[in-house]
Tab-separated table of C-alpha atoms in Angstrom:
chain	number	residue	atom	x	y	z
A	60	GLU	CA	0.197	0.102	0.088
A	61	ASP	CA	1.580	4.032	-0.462
A	62	LYS	CA	2.267	5.744	1.568
A	63	VAL	CA	2.970	9.325	2.414
A	64	VAL	CA	3.530	10.820	6.026
A	65	GLN	CA	4.775	13.951	6.935
A	66	SER	CA	6.020	16.488	9.738
A	67	PRO	CA	5.638	17.678	11.376
A	68	LEU	CA	1.389	17.356	12.033
A	69	SER	CA	2.107	20.657	13.255
A	70	LEU	CA	3.937	23.793	14.046
A	71	VAL	CA	3.872	27.562	15.164
A	72	VAL	CA	5.719	29.881	14.535
A	73	HIS	CA	6.385	34.154	14.503
A	74	GLU	CA	6.047	36.323	11.388
A	75	GLY	CA	10.053	36.129	10.005
A	76	ASP	CA	10.767	31.995	10.996
A	77	THR	CA	12.171	30.014	8.078
A	78	VAL	CA	10.568	26.310	8.626
A	79	THR	CA	10.347	23.334	7.630
A	80	LEU	CA	8.514	20.842	5.673
A	81	ASN	CA	9.107	16.797	5.323
A	82	CYS	CA	7.750	14.346	3.652
A	83	SER	CA	8.495	10.910	3.554
A	84	TYR	CA	7.103	7.996	1.021
A	85	GLU	CA	6.651	4.393	0.025
A	86	VAL	CA	4.951	5.060	-3.988
A	87	THR	CA	5.108	1.401	-5.987
A	88	ASN	CA	5.569	3.182	-9.573
A	89	PHE	CA	6.709	7.206	-9.133
A	90	ARG	CA	6.428	9.874	-10.974
A	91	SER	CA	6.716	13.156	-8.894
A	92	LEU	CA	6.165	14.483	-5.596
A	93	LEU	CA	3.489	17.567	-5.509
A	94	TRP	CA	3.278	19.417	-2.679
A	95	TYR	CA	-0.284	21.480	-2.943
A	96	LYS	CA	-1.101	24.781	0.625
A	97	GLN	CA	-4.736	24.495	2.150
A	98	GLU	CA	-6.406	26.855	3.673
A	99	LYS	CA	-10.464	26.980	4.213
A	100	LYS	CA	-11.033	25.711	1.385
A	101	ALA	CA	-9.878	23.293	-1.350
A	102	PRO	CA	-5.507	22.518	-1.807
A	103	THR	CA	-5.076	25.111	-4.537
A	104	PHE	CA	-0.962	23.240	-5.811
A	105	LEU	CA	2.547	24.875	-5.554
A	106	PHE	CA	5.365	22.437	-7.014
A	107	MET	CA	5.481	19.112	-8.302
A	108	LEU	CA	8.614	17.836	-8.358
A	109	THR	CA	10.084	14.666	-10.633
A	110	SER	CA	13.972	14.823	-10.372
A	111	SER	CA	16.111	14.786	-7.707
A	112	GLY	CA	18.236	17.126	-6.518
A	113	ILE	CA	16.311	20.060	-9.254
A	114	GLU	CA	15.429	23.342	-6.625
A	115	LYS	CA	11.825	24.566	-7.812
A	116	LYS	CA	11.403	28.086	-5.646
A	117	SER	CA	8.471	30.548	-6.237
A	118	GLY	CA	9.564	33.164	-4.222
A	119	ARG	CA	9.740	32.581	-0.187
A	120	LEU	CA	8.899	28.420	-1.491
A	121	SER	CA	10.918	25.979	-2.257
A	122	SER	CA	11.475	22.864	-2.289
A	123	ILE	CA	13.887	19.906	-3.047
A	124	LEU	CA	13.682	15.302	-3.803
A	125	ASP	CA	15.524	13.380	-3.097
A	126	LYS	CA	14.568	9.983	-4.095
A	127	LYS	CA	16.906	7.719	-2.779
A	128	GLU	CA	16.065	8.342	0.756
A	129	LEU	CA	12.819	8.673	-0.256
A	130	PHE	CA	11.400	12.728	0.900
A	131	SER	CA	11.335	16.198	0.350
A	132	ILE	CA	10.878	19.199	2.177
A	133	LEU	CA	9.064	22.173	1.470
A	134	ASN	CA	11.471	25.299	2.859
A	135	ILE	CA	9.052	28.712	4.366
A	136	THR	CA	11.447	32.116	5.155
A	137	ALA	CA	10.975	35.139	5.603
A	138	THR	CA	7.332	33.619	7.192
A	139	GLN	CA	4.312	35.939	7.132
A	140	THR	CA	0.306	35.254	8.846
A	141	GLY	CA	-0.639	34.383	5.378
A	142	ASP	CA	1.554	31.205	4.705
A	143	SER	CA	-0.386	29.866	8.417
A	144	ALA	CA	-2.408	26.761	6.521
A	145	ILE	CA	-2.015	22.964	6.030
A	146	TYR	CA	0.564	21.649	3.670
A	147	LEU	CA	0.147	18.653	1.577
A	148	CYS	CA	2.254	16.323	0.319
A	149	ALA	CA	1.050	13.923	-3.052
A	150	VAL	CA	2.546	11.420	-4.139
A	151	GLU	CA	1.659	10.643	-8.155
A	152	ALA	CA	1.648	7.661	-8.647
A	153	ASP	CA	0.941	5.863	-12.504
A	154	SER	CA	-1.801	3.833	-11.708
A	155	GLY	CA	-2.354	2.463	-15.091
A	156	ALA	CA	-5.055	3.114	-18.165
A	157	GLY	CA	-4.719	6.721	-17.737
A	158	SER	CA	-4.985	7.078	-15.336
A	159	TYR	CA	-2.322	8.947	-12.459
A	160	GLN	CA	-3.056	8.546	-8.438
A	161	LEU	CA	-2.106	10.807	-5.984
A	162	THR	CA	-1.697	9.303	-2.636
A	163	PHE	CA	-1.628	13.008	-0.014
A	164	GLY	CA	-0.735	13.102	3.614
A	165	LYS	CA	-1.810	14.568	6.481
A	166	GLY	CA	-0.716	17.723	6.192
A	167	THR	CA	1.519	19.715	8.254
A	168	LYS	CA	-0.792	22.819	9.943
A	169	LEU	CA	1.225	25.749	10.169
A	170	SER	CA	0.508	28.681	12.518
A	171	VAL	CA	2.237	31.851	11.858
A	172	ILE	CA	1.792	34.387	14.461
A	173	PRO	CA	2.580	37.772	14.590
B	154	SER	CA	-7.000	27.353	-17.158
B	155	GLN	CA	-9.478	24.788	-16.514
B	156	THR	CA	-12.060	26.038	-13.769
B	157	ILE	CA	-14.086	22.939	-11.405
B	158	HIS	CA	-17.922	24.404	-9.774
B	159	GLN	CA	-19.607	21.512	-7.352
B	160	TRP	CA	-22.413	22.489	-6.046
B	161	PRO	CA	-23.787	22.614	-2.335
B	162	ALA	CA	-21.172	23.984	-1.228
B	163	THR	CA	-22.449	23.170	2.160
B	164	LEU	CA	-25.091	20.669	2.700
B	165	VAL	CA	-27.237	19.354	6.347
B	166	GLN	CA	-28.485	16.355	5.442
B	167	PRO	CA	-30.231	13.998	8.332
B	168	VAL	CA	-29.125	9.557	8.077
B	169	GLY	CA	-30.753	7.538	5.771
B	170	SER	CA	-30.552	10.905	3.491
B	171	PRO	CA	-30.152	10.593	-0.214
B	172	LEU	CA	-26.936	12.236	-1.666
B	173	SER	CA	-26.243	14.106	-4.917
B	174	LEU	CA	-23.156	16.052	-5.522
B	175	GLU	CA	-22.401	17.427	-8.132
B	176	CYS	CA	-19.012	18.572	-10.501
B	177	THR	CA	-18.940	20.436	-13.333
B	178	VAL	CA	-15.262	21.071	-15.581
B	179	GLU	CA	-15.108	23.887	-17.854
B	180	GLY	CA	-11.550	24.806	-20.039
B	181	THR	CA	-10.529	21.515	-21.228
B	182	SER	CA	-12.234	18.461	-22.266
B	183	ASN	CA	-11.902	14.820	-21.445
B	184	PRO	CA	-10.151	15.548	-18.278
B	185	ASN	CA	-9.446	12.462	-15.553
B	186	LEU	CA	-11.586	13.450	-12.428
B	187	TYR	CA	-11.592	12.513	-8.843
B	188	TRP	CA	-13.385	12.463	-5.575
B	189	TYR	CA	-11.696	12.596	-2.154
B	190	ARG	CA	-12.613	12.932	1.419
B	191	GLN	CA	-11.469	14.799	4.205
B	192	ALA	CA	-11.892	13.696	7.318
B	193	ALA	CA	-10.420	15.567	10.390
B	194	GLY	CA	-7.128	13.700	11.342
B	195	ARG	CA	-6.841	11.375	8.176
B	196	GLY	CA	-5.742	13.263	5.181
B	197	LEU	CA	-7.697	13.120	1.385
B	198	GLN	CA	-8.663	10.257	0.584
B	199	LEU	CA	-9.434	9.333	-2.993
B	200	LEU	CA	-13.020	8.055	-2.842
B	201	PHE	CA	-13.426	7.626	-7.489
B	202	TYR	CA	-11.730	8.654	-10.130
B	203	SER	CA	-12.732	8.191	-14.244
B	204	VAL	CA	-11.494	8.797	-16.978
B	205	GLY	CA	-13.677	8.876	-19.370
B	206	ILE	CA	-17.682	8.898	-19.537
B	207	GLY	CA	-19.059	6.359	-17.774
B	208	GLN	CA	-15.951	4.415	-16.760
B	209	ILE	CA	-15.800	4.520	-12.651
B	210	SER	CA	-13.071	2.969	-10.579
B	211	SER	CA	-13.486	3.474	-6.924
B	212	GLU	CA	-11.203	2.736	-4.366
B	213	VAL	CA	-12.971	2.506	-1.200
B	214	PRO	CA	-15.778	-0.403	-1.004
B	215	GLN	CA	-18.388	1.365	1.080
B	216	ASN	CA	-21.734	3.164	0.260
B	217	LEU	CA	-21.622	5.578	-2.079
B	218	SER	CA	-21.629	5.716	-5.508
B	219	ALA	CA	-19.861	8.337	-8.762
B	220	SER	CA	-20.893	8.713	-13.101
B	221	ARG	CA	-19.932	10.946	-15.314
B	222	PRO	CA	-22.991	11.163	-17.407
B	223	GLN	CA	-20.706	13.672	-19.349
B	224	ASP	CA	-17.429	14.183	-20.099
B	225	ARG	CA	-16.874	16.855	-17.900
B	226	GLN	CA	-19.647	15.731	-15.057
B	227	PHE	CA	-18.675	13.586	-12.069
B	228	ILE	CA	-21.951	12.787	-9.731
B	229	LEU	CA	-21.261	11.501	-5.957
B	230	SER	CA	-23.618	9.457	-4.630
B	231	SER	CA	-25.670	8.107	-1.510
B	232	LYS	CA	-28.657	6.190	-1.920
B	233	LYS	CA	-28.594	6.682	2.666
B	234	LEU	CA	-26.826	8.712	4.284
B	235	LEU	CA	-24.450	7.021	7.591
B	236	LEU	CA	-23.038	9.712	10.115
B	237	SER	CA	-19.159	8.598	9.160
B	238	ASP	CA	-20.113	9.859	5.660
B	239	SER	CA	-19.521	13.559	6.636
B	240	GLY	CA	-17.135	15.337	6.197
B	241	PHE	CA	-15.485	17.945	3.499
B	242	TYR	CA	-15.734	16.063	-0.633
B	243	LEU	CA	-13.283	17.814	-3.059
B	244	CYS	CA	-13.796	17.192	-6.963
B	245	ALA	CA	-9.619	17.262	-8.457
B	246	CYS	CA	-9.373	17.613	-11.618
B	247	GLY	CA	-6.173	16.143	-13.669
B	248	GLY	CA	-5.018	14.682	-16.529
B	249	GLN	CA	-1.972	12.693	-19.073
B	250	THR	CA	-0.619	16.350	-20.373
B	251	LEU	CA	-2.549	17.976	-17.590
B	252	ARG	CA	-0.771	15.977	-14.539
B	253	VAL	CA	-1.376	18.116	-11.753
B	254	GLN	CA	-4.295	17.463	-10.886
B	255	TYR	CA	-6.681	20.916	-9.883
B	256	PHE	CA	-8.928	21.047	-7.093
B	257	GLY	CA	-12.923	22.619	-6.702
B	258	PRO	CA	-13.992	24.709	-4.313
B	259	GLY	CA	-15.413	21.387	-2.288
B	260	THR	CA	-18.144	20.859	-0.245
B	261	ARG	CA	-18.835	20.237	3.367
B	262	LEU	CA	-21.194	17.705	4.117
B	263	THR	CA	-22.805	17.246	8.107
B	264	VAL	CA	-24.637	14.116	8.088
B	265	THR	CA	-26.962	15.107	11.746
């Protein structure tokens, strides 16, 4: 059974801090790893990672994948209150028949206090 | 880019009542469509996915069913709701060329 484990499950930091969120996985037929941010409603897409060691960056957020050790990290620098959300890690596997399935971790709830 | 619509946004239903949640997609054709449920402390659980009209795959045996009567319409149903069906239901759209799954706004279902 495919498995995605995120840590920590929750985190409280002060504005300006840097945080690192972790995601480890065990998946058959791995294709990619995705990070999403979920505030009140639907998850919004942040990054898709397919290759080891190549950092993806968007503003203060960055992420990297290690396919040998089967994990990824999501870094957020100079955190702001607007970064408060649940961050979801998902791993994409090829289930055959033209469908790509995502297995999600339980998420890390980040709270940024002023 | 695609837009995903879901309705209703919130729903309160008694145990034993039927359910119909609808998802429609704009801006893409022949998408893969997915239904997920998000319950407290459990993360996002894939319920059904569809690669085309009338093609439904179920991931979790339960009292829910799904149908895809049109290319960009995906419906989640139940004949009799259980308390354990409460949760946040999300429809997602992805595909062979659109491998990232994008989510609709969700329906929050409370079964009382």
